[in-house]
Amino acid sequence: MSRPKAYAPVEGYRYQLFYKHPEVRELDHLDYAKDQTELFYMLEEYHLCMTPGTLRYLQLPKRYWSKEGKPT
């Protein structure tokens, strides 16, 4: 998968969430998650409130993760 145009890693986070509307080819940035628990919670919540489309996430490179697993 190539990097989406909205790809913007932030220090202290492990995942970046995206939304793809069915009529648009580009992915839009939604949010960041610091671990899998937060990621799955956010995916569930966004799935409930978003119009039909595709939610995707991307694991950021290790250099952006925090040492303790929490955002700095």
PDB file of N, CA and C in Angstrom:
ATOM      1  N   MET A   1       0.850  -1.176   0.000  1.00  0.00           N
ATOM      2  CA  MET A   1       0.000   0.000   0.000  1.00  0.00           C
ATOM      3  C   MET A   1       0.894   1.236   0.000  1.00  0.00           C
ATOM      4  N   SER A   2       0.637   2.133  -0.909  1.00  0.00           N
ATOM      5  CA  SER A   2       1.398   3.372  -0.929  1.00  0.00           C
ATOM      6  C   SER A   2       0.909   4.304   0.169  1.00  0.00           C
ATOM      7  N   ARG A   3       1.734   5.273   0.504  1.00  0.00           N
ATOM      8  CA  ARG A   3       1.350   6.203   1.556  1.00  0.00           C
ATOM      9  C   ARG A   3       0.223   7.111   1.087  1.00  0.00           C
ATOM     10  N   PRO A   4      -0.814   7.289   1.920  1.00  0.00           N
ATOM     11  CA  PRO A   4      -1.881   8.217   1.563  1.00  0.00           C
ATOM     12  C   PRO A   4      -1.397   9.661   1.634  1.00  0.00           C
ATOM     13  N   LYS A   5      -2.078  10.570   0.938  1.00  0.00           N
ATOM     14  CA  LYS A   5      -1.701  11.979   0.955  1.00  0.00           C
ATOM     15  C   LYS A   5      -1.830  12.565   2.353  1.00  0.00           C
ATOM     16  N   ALA A   6      -2.712  12.003   3.184  1.00  0.00           N
ATOM     17  CA  ALA A   6      -2.936  12.509   4.534  1.00  0.00           C
ATOM     18  C   ALA A   6      -1.948  11.920   5.542  1.00  0.00           C
ATOM     19  N   TYR A   7      -0.967  11.155   5.090  1.00  0.00           N
ATOM     20  CA  TYR A   7       0.020  10.532   5.978  1.00  0.00           C
ATOM     21  C   TYR A   7       0.828  11.614   6.681  1.00  0.00           C
ATOM     22  N   ALA A   8       0.736  11.637   8.012  1.00  0.00           N
ATOM     23  CA  ALA A   8       1.446  12.642   8.800  1.00  0.00           C
ATOM     24  C   ALA A   8       1.762  12.048  10.171  1.00  0.00           C
ATOM     25  N   PRO A   9       2.879  11.338  10.313  1.00  0.00           N
ATOM     26  CA  PRO A   9       3.219  10.731  11.599  1.00  0.00           C
ATOM     27  C   PRO A   9       3.439  11.781  12.688  1.00  0.00           C
ATOM     28  N   VAL A  10       3.010  11.447  13.892  1.00  0.00           N
ATOM     29  CA  VAL A  10       3.176  12.330  15.042  1.00  0.00           C
ATOM     30  C   VAL A  10       3.891  11.544  16.129  1.00  0.00           C
ATOM     31  N   GLU A  11       4.848  12.174  16.772  1.00  0.00           N
ATOM     32  CA  GLU A  11       5.636  11.551  17.841  1.00  0.00           C
ATOM     33  C   GLU A  11       4.720  11.079  18.972  1.00  0.00           C
ATOM     34  N   GLY A  12       4.911   9.830  19.413  1.00  0.00           N
ATOM     35  CA  GLY A  12       4.179   9.298  20.556  1.00  0.00           C
ATOM     36  C   GLY A  12       2.972   8.452  20.195  1.00  0.00           C
ATOM     37  N   TYR A  13       2.642   8.331  18.938  1.00  0.00           N
ATOM     38  CA  TYR A  13       1.501   7.518  18.523  1.00  0.00           C
ATOM     39  C   TYR A  13       1.974   6.359  17.664  1.00  0.00           C
ATOM     40  N   ARG A  14       1.181   5.282  17.685  1.00  0.00           N
ATOM     41  CA  ARG A  14       1.560   4.075  16.960  1.00  0.00           C
ATOM     42  C   ARG A  14       0.730   3.876  15.684  1.00  0.00           C
ATOM     43  N   TYR A  15      -0.504   4.367  15.678  1.00  0.00           N
ATOM     44  CA  TYR A  15      -1.390   4.171  14.538  1.00  0.00           C
ATOM     45  C   TYR A  15      -1.994   5.493  14.080  1.00  0.00           C
ATOM     46  N   GLN A  16      -2.266   5.579  12.779  1.00  0.00           N
ATOM     47  CA  GLN A  16      -2.984   6.715  12.219  1.00  0.00           C
ATOM     48  C   GLN A  16      -4.225   6.156  11.527  1.00  0.00           C
ATOM     49  N   LEU A  17      -5.385   6.762  11.803  1.00  0.00           N
ATOM     50  CA  LEU A  17      -6.637   6.310  11.226  1.00  0.00           C
ATOM     51  C   LEU A  17      -7.034   7.186  10.047  1.00  0.00           C
ATOM     52  N   PHE A  18      -7.625   6.537   9.037  1.00  0.00           N
ATOM     53  CA  PHE A  18      -8.053   7.214   7.821  1.00  0.00           C
ATOM     54  C   PHE A  18      -9.485   6.821   7.484  1.00  0.00           C
ATOM     55  N   TYR A  19     -10.130   7.658   6.680  1.00  0.00           N
ATOM     56  CA  TYR A  19     -11.478   7.390   6.184  1.00  0.00           C
ATOM     57  C   TYR A  19     -11.484   7.567   4.673  1.00  0.00           C
ATOM     58  N   LYS A  20     -12.096   6.620   3.965  1.00  0.00           N
ATOM     59  CA  LYS A  20     -12.205   6.717   2.512  1.00  0.00           C
ATOM     60  C   LYS A  20     -13.673   6.725   2.140  1.00  0.00           C
ATOM     61  N   HIS A  21     -14.121   7.841   1.594  1.00  0.00           N
ATOM     62  CA  HIS A  21     -15.499   7.955   1.124  1.00  0.00           C
ATOM     63  C   HIS A  21     -15.627   7.156  -0.164  1.00  0.00           C
ATOM     64  N   PRO A  22     -16.763   6.503  -0.396  1.00  0.00           N
ATOM     65  CA  PRO A  22     -16.915   5.655  -1.588  1.00  0.00           C
ATOM     66  C   PRO A  22     -16.727   6.397  -2.920  1.00  0.00           C
ATOM     67  N   GLU A  23     -17.030   7.684  -2.961  1.00  0.00           N
ATOM     68  CA  GLU A  23     -16.961   8.428  -4.221  1.00  0.00           C
ATOM     69  C   GLU A  23     -15.623   9.135  -4.439  1.00  0.00           C
ATOM     70  N   VAL A  24     -14.729   9.090  -3.455  1.00  0.00           N
ATOM     71  CA  VAL A  24     -13.453   9.795  -3.534  1.00  0.00           C
ATOM     72  C   VAL A  24     -12.315   8.784  -3.424  1.00  0.00           C
ATOM     73  N   ARG A  25     -11.253   8.973  -4.187  1.00  0.00           N
ATOM     74  CA  ARG A  25     -10.139   8.028  -4.175  1.00  0.00           C
ATOM     75  C   ARG A  25      -9.176   8.264  -3.021  1.00  0.00           C
ATOM     76  N   GLU A  26      -9.089   9.481  -2.501  1.00  0.00           N
ATOM     77  CA  GLU A  26      -8.109   9.814  -1.474  1.00  0.00           C
ATOM     78  C   GLU A  26      -8.595   9.428  -0.072  1.00  0.00           C
ATOM     79  N   LEU A  27      -7.625   9.155   0.793  1.00  0.00           N
ATOM     80  CA  LEU A  27      -7.918   8.884   2.198  1.00  0.00           C
ATOM     81  C   LEU A  27      -7.815  10.182   2.985  1.00  0.00           C
ATOM     82  N   ASP A  28      -8.775  10.394   3.902  1.00  0.00           N
ATOM     83  CA  ASP A  28      -8.755  11.565   4.777  1.00  0.00           C
ATOM     84  C   ASP A  28      -8.285  11.149   6.165  1.00  0.00           C
ATOM     85  N   HIS A  29      -7.493  11.994   6.784  1.00  0.00           N
ATOM     86  CA  HIS A  29      -7.011  11.728   8.142  1.00  0.00           C
ATOM     87  C   HIS A  29      -8.162  11.843   9.133  1.00  0.00           C
ATOM     88  N   LEU A  30      -8.239  10.907  10.079  1.00  0.00           N
ATOM     89  CA  LEU A  30      -9.240  10.965  11.130  1.00  0.00           C
ATOM     90  C   LEU A  30      -8.612  11.251  12.488  1.00  0.00           C
ATOM     91  N   ASP A  31      -7.704  10.383  12.913  1.00  0.00           N
ATOM     92  CA  ASP A  31      -7.206  10.468  14.282  1.00  0.00           C
ATOM     93  C   ASP A  31      -5.939   9.635  14.429  1.00  0.00           C
ATOM     94  N   TYR A  32      -5.372   9.679  15.641  1.00  0.00           N
ATOM     95  CA  TYR A  32      -4.206   8.862  15.994  1.00  0.00           C
ATOM     96  C   TYR A  32      -4.563   7.990  17.189  1.00  0.00           C
ATOM     97  N   ALA A  33      -3.923   6.827  17.297  1.00  0.00           N
ATOM     98  CA  ALA A  33      -4.111   5.933  18.439  1.00  0.00           C
ATOM     99  C   ALA A  33      -2.741   5.536  18.974  1.00  0.00           C
ATOM    100  N   LYS A  34      -2.637   5.464  20.313  1.00  0.00           N
ATOM    101  CA  LYS A  34      -1.345   5.150  20.932  1.00  0.00           C
ATOM    102  C   LYS A  34      -1.101   3.652  21.072  1.00  0.00           C
ATOM    103  N   ASP A  35      -2.166   2.821  21.094  1.00  0.00           N
ATOM    104  CA  ASP A  35      -2.006   1.369  21.197  1.00  0.00           C
ATOM    105  C   ASP A  35      -3.208   0.672  20.570  1.00  0.00           C
ATOM    106  N   GLN A  36      -3.184  -0.671  20.559  1.00  0.00           N
ATOM    107  CA  GLN A  36      -4.250  -1.425  19.907  1.00  0.00           C
ATOM    108  C   GLN A  36      -5.589  -1.272  20.602  1.00  0.00           C
ATOM    109  N   THR A  37      -5.597  -1.188  21.915  1.00  0.00           N
ATOM    110  CA  THR A  37      -6.845  -1.027  22.650  1.00  0.00           C
ATOM    111  C   THR A  37      -7.553   0.249  22.230  1.00  0.00           C
ATOM    112  N   GLU A  38      -6.809   1.334  22.193  1.00  0.00           N
ATOM    113  CA  GLU A  38      -7.376   2.608  21.763  1.00  0.00           C
ATOM    114  C   GLU A  38      -7.773   2.563  20.284  1.00  0.00           C
ATOM    115  N   LEU A  39      -6.973   1.905  19.458  1.00  0.00           N
ATOM    116  CA  LEU A  39      -7.267   1.782  18.030  1.00  0.00           C
ATOM    117  C   LEU A  39      -8.606   1.081  17.811  1.00  0.00           C
ATOM    118  N   PHE A  40      -8.801  -0.070  18.439  1.00  0.00           N
ATOM    119  CA  PHE A  40     -10.044  -0.822  18.244  1.00  0.00           C
ATOM    120  C   PHE A  40     -11.247  -0.068  18.789  1.00  0.00           C
ATOM    121  N   TYR A  41     -11.083   0.635  19.905  1.00  0.00           N
ATOM    122  CA  TYR A  41     -12.167   1.450  20.445  1.00  0.00           C
ATOM    123  C   TYR A  41     -12.550   2.541  19.447  1.00  0.00           C
ATOM    124  N   MET A  42     -11.552   3.235  18.892  1.00  0.00           N
ATOM    125  CA  MET A  42     -11.823   4.315  17.938  1.00  0.00           C
ATOM    126  C   MET A  42     -12.463   3.784  16.659  1.00  0.00           C
ATOM    127  N   LEU A  43     -11.986   2.641  16.163  1.00  0.00           N
ATOM    128  CA  LEU A  43     -12.592   2.057  14.966  1.00  0.00           C
ATOM    129  C   LEU A  43     -14.060   1.736  15.189  1.00  0.00           C
ATOM    130  N   GLU A  44     -14.378   1.190  16.356  1.00  0.00           N
ATOM    131  CA  GLU A  44     -15.768   0.868  16.676  1.00  0.00           C
ATOM    132  C   GLU A  44     -16.624   2.129  16.757  1.00  0.00           C
ATOM    133  N   GLU A  45     -16.129   3.153  17.424  1.00  0.00           N
ATOM    134  CA  GLU A  45     -16.885   4.400  17.569  1.00  0.00           C
ATOM    135  C   GLU A  45     -17.059   5.116  16.230  1.00  0.00           C
ATOM    136  N   TYR A  46     -16.002   5.199  15.438  1.00  0.00           N
ATOM    137  CA  TYR A  46     -16.109   5.847  14.129  1.00  0.00           C
ATOM    138  C   TYR A  46     -17.036   5.062  13.201  1.00  0.00           C
ATOM    139  N   HIS A  47     -17.012   3.746  13.311  1.00  0.00           N
ATOM    140  CA  HIS A  47     -17.888   2.917  12.477  1.00  0.00           C
ATOM    141  C   HIS A  47     -19.359   3.228  12.765  1.00  0.00           C
ATOM    142  N   LEU A  48     -19.680   3.521  14.031  1.00  0.00           N
ATOM    143  CA  LEU A  48     -21.057   3.822  14.407  1.00  0.00           C
ATOM    144  C   LEU A  48     -21.532   5.179  13.887  1.00  0.00           C
ATOM    145  N   CYS A  49     -20.633   6.143  13.787  1.00  0.00           N
ATOM    146  CA  CYS A  49     -21.064   7.506  13.469  1.00  0.00           C
ATOM    147  C   CYS A  49     -20.762   7.963  12.042  1.00  0.00           C
ATOM    148  N   MET A  50     -20.012   7.196  11.269  1.00  0.00           N
ATOM    149  CA  MET A  50     -19.648   7.621   9.918  1.00  0.00           C
ATOM    150  C   MET A  50     -20.660   7.126   8.894  1.00  0.00           C
ATOM    151  N   THR A  51     -20.753   7.880   7.794  1.00  0.00           N
ATOM    152  CA  THR A  51     -21.572   7.441   6.671  1.00  0.00           C
ATOM    153  C   THR A  51     -20.885   6.253   6.012  1.00  0.00           C
ATOM    154  N   PRO A  52     -21.569   5.551   5.135  1.00  0.00           N
ATOM    155  CA  PRO A  52     -20.928   4.395   4.501  1.00  0.00           C
ATOM    156  C   PRO A  52     -19.600   4.774   3.847  1.00  0.00           C
ATOM    157  N   GLY A  53     -18.619   4.005   4.105  1.00  0.00           N
ATOM    158  CA  GLY A  53     -17.275   4.248   3.591  1.00  0.00           C
ATOM    159  C   GLY A  53     -16.339   3.236   4.206  1.00  0.00           C
ATOM    160  N   THR A  54     -15.063   3.464   4.062  1.00  0.00           N
ATOM    161  CA  THR A  54     -14.078   2.523   4.558  1.00  0.00           C
ATOM    162  C   THR A  54     -13.183   3.184   5.587  1.00  0.00           C
ATOM    163  N   LEU A  55     -13.056   2.552   6.747  1.00  0.00           N
ATOM    164  CA  LEU A  55     -12.111   2.999   7.763  1.00  0.00           C
ATOM    165  C   LEU A  55     -10.834   2.177   7.596  1.00  0.00           C
ATOM    166  N   ARG A  56      -9.714   2.846   7.607  1.00  0.00           N
ATOM    167  CA  ARG A  56      -8.427   2.162   7.490  1.00  0.00           C
ATOM    168  C   ARG A  56      -7.475   2.726   8.529  1.00  0.00           C
ATOM    169  N   TYR A  57      -6.472   1.936   8.846  1.00  0.00           N
ATOM    170  CA  TYR A  57      -5.437   2.430   9.751  1.00  0.00           C
ATOM    171  C   TYR A  57      -4.090   1.991   9.235  1.00  0.00           C
ATOM    172  N   LEU A  58      -3.078   2.694   9.694  1.00  0.00           N
ATOM    173  CA  LEU A  58      -1.715   2.442   9.273  1.00  0.00           C
ATOM    174  C   LEU A  58      -0.830   2.467  10.504  1.00  0.00           C
ATOM    175  N   GLN A  59       0.014   1.451  10.655  1.00  0.00           N
ATOM    176  CA  GLN A  59       0.961   1.447  11.763  1.00  0.00           C
ATOM    177  C   GLN A  59       2.148   2.313  11.366  1.00  0.00           C
ATOM    178  N   LEU A  60       2.438   3.296  12.191  1.00  0.00           N
ATOM    179  CA  LEU A  60       3.530   4.225  11.922  1.00  0.00           C
ATOM    180  C   LEU A  60       4.874   3.556  12.207  1.00  0.00           C
ATOM    181  N   PRO A  61       5.962   4.064  11.642  1.00  0.00           N
ATOM    182  CA  PRO A  61       7.289   3.503  11.918  1.00  0.00           C
ATOM    183  C   PRO A  61       7.651   3.574  13.399  1.00  0.00           C
ATOM    184  N   LYS A  62       8.466   2.636  13.866  1.00  0.00           N
ATOM    185  CA  LYS A  62       8.817   2.536  15.289  1.00  0.00           C
ATOM    186  C   LYS A  62       9.439   3.800  15.854  1.00  0.00           C
ATOM    187  N   ARG A  63      10.127   4.571  15.043  1.00  0.00           N
ATOM    188  CA  ARG A  63      10.786   5.771  15.568  1.00  0.00           C
ATOM    189  C   ARG A  63       9.786   6.799  16.102  1.00  0.00           C
ATOM    190  N   TYR A  64       8.499   6.688  15.730  1.00  0.00           N
ATOM    191  CA  TYR A  64       7.479   7.633  16.223  1.00  0.00           C
ATOM    192  C   TYR A  64       6.782   7.125  17.488  1.00  0.00           C
ATOM    193  N   TRP A  65       6.930   5.849  17.824  1.00  0.00           N
ATOM    194  CA  TRP A  65       6.293   5.295  19.015  1.00  0.00           C
ATOM    195  C   TRP A  65       6.985   5.862  20.245  1.00  0.00           C
ATOM    196  N   SER A  66       6.231   5.992  21.328  1.00  0.00           N
ATOM    197  CA  SER A  66       6.861   6.448  22.563  1.00  0.00           C
ATOM    198  C   SER A  66       7.507   5.237  23.257  1.00  0.00           C
ATOM    199  N   LYS A  67       8.435   5.508  24.143  1.00  0.00           N
ATOM    200  CA  LYS A  67       9.166   4.438  24.831  1.00  0.00           C
ATOM    201  C   LYS A  67       8.276   3.644  25.782  1.00  0.00           C
ATOM    202  N   GLU A  68       7.346   4.325  26.471  1.00  0.00           N
ATOM    203  CA  GLU A  68       6.487   3.674  27.448  1.00  0.00           C
ATOM    204  C   GLU A  68       5.175   3.191  26.849  1.00  0.00           C
ATOM    205  N   GLY A  69       4.914   3.481  25.582  1.00  0.00           N
ATOM    206  CA  GLY A  69       3.654   3.109  24.965  1.00  0.00           C
ATOM    207  C   GLY A  69       2.589   4.173  25.118  1.00  0.00           C
ATOM    208  N   LYS A  70       2.966   5.321  25.696  1.00  0.00           N
ATOM    209  CA  LYS A  70       2.040   6.434  25.887  1.00  0.00           C
ATOM    210  C   LYS A  70       2.556   7.655  25.143  1.00  0.00           C
ATOM    211  N   PRO A  71       1.637   8.528  24.684  1.00  0.00           N
ATOM    212  CA  PRO A  71       2.095   9.735  24.000  1.00  0.00           C
ATOM    213  C   PRO A  71       2.950  10.610  24.905  1.00  0.00           C
ATOM    214  N   THR A  72       3.926  11.280  24.338  1.00  0.00           N
ATOM    215  CA  THR A  72       4.783  12.177  25.128  1.00  0.00           C
ATOM    216  C   THR A  72       4.223  13.573  25.151  1.00  0.00           C
TER     217      THR A  72
END
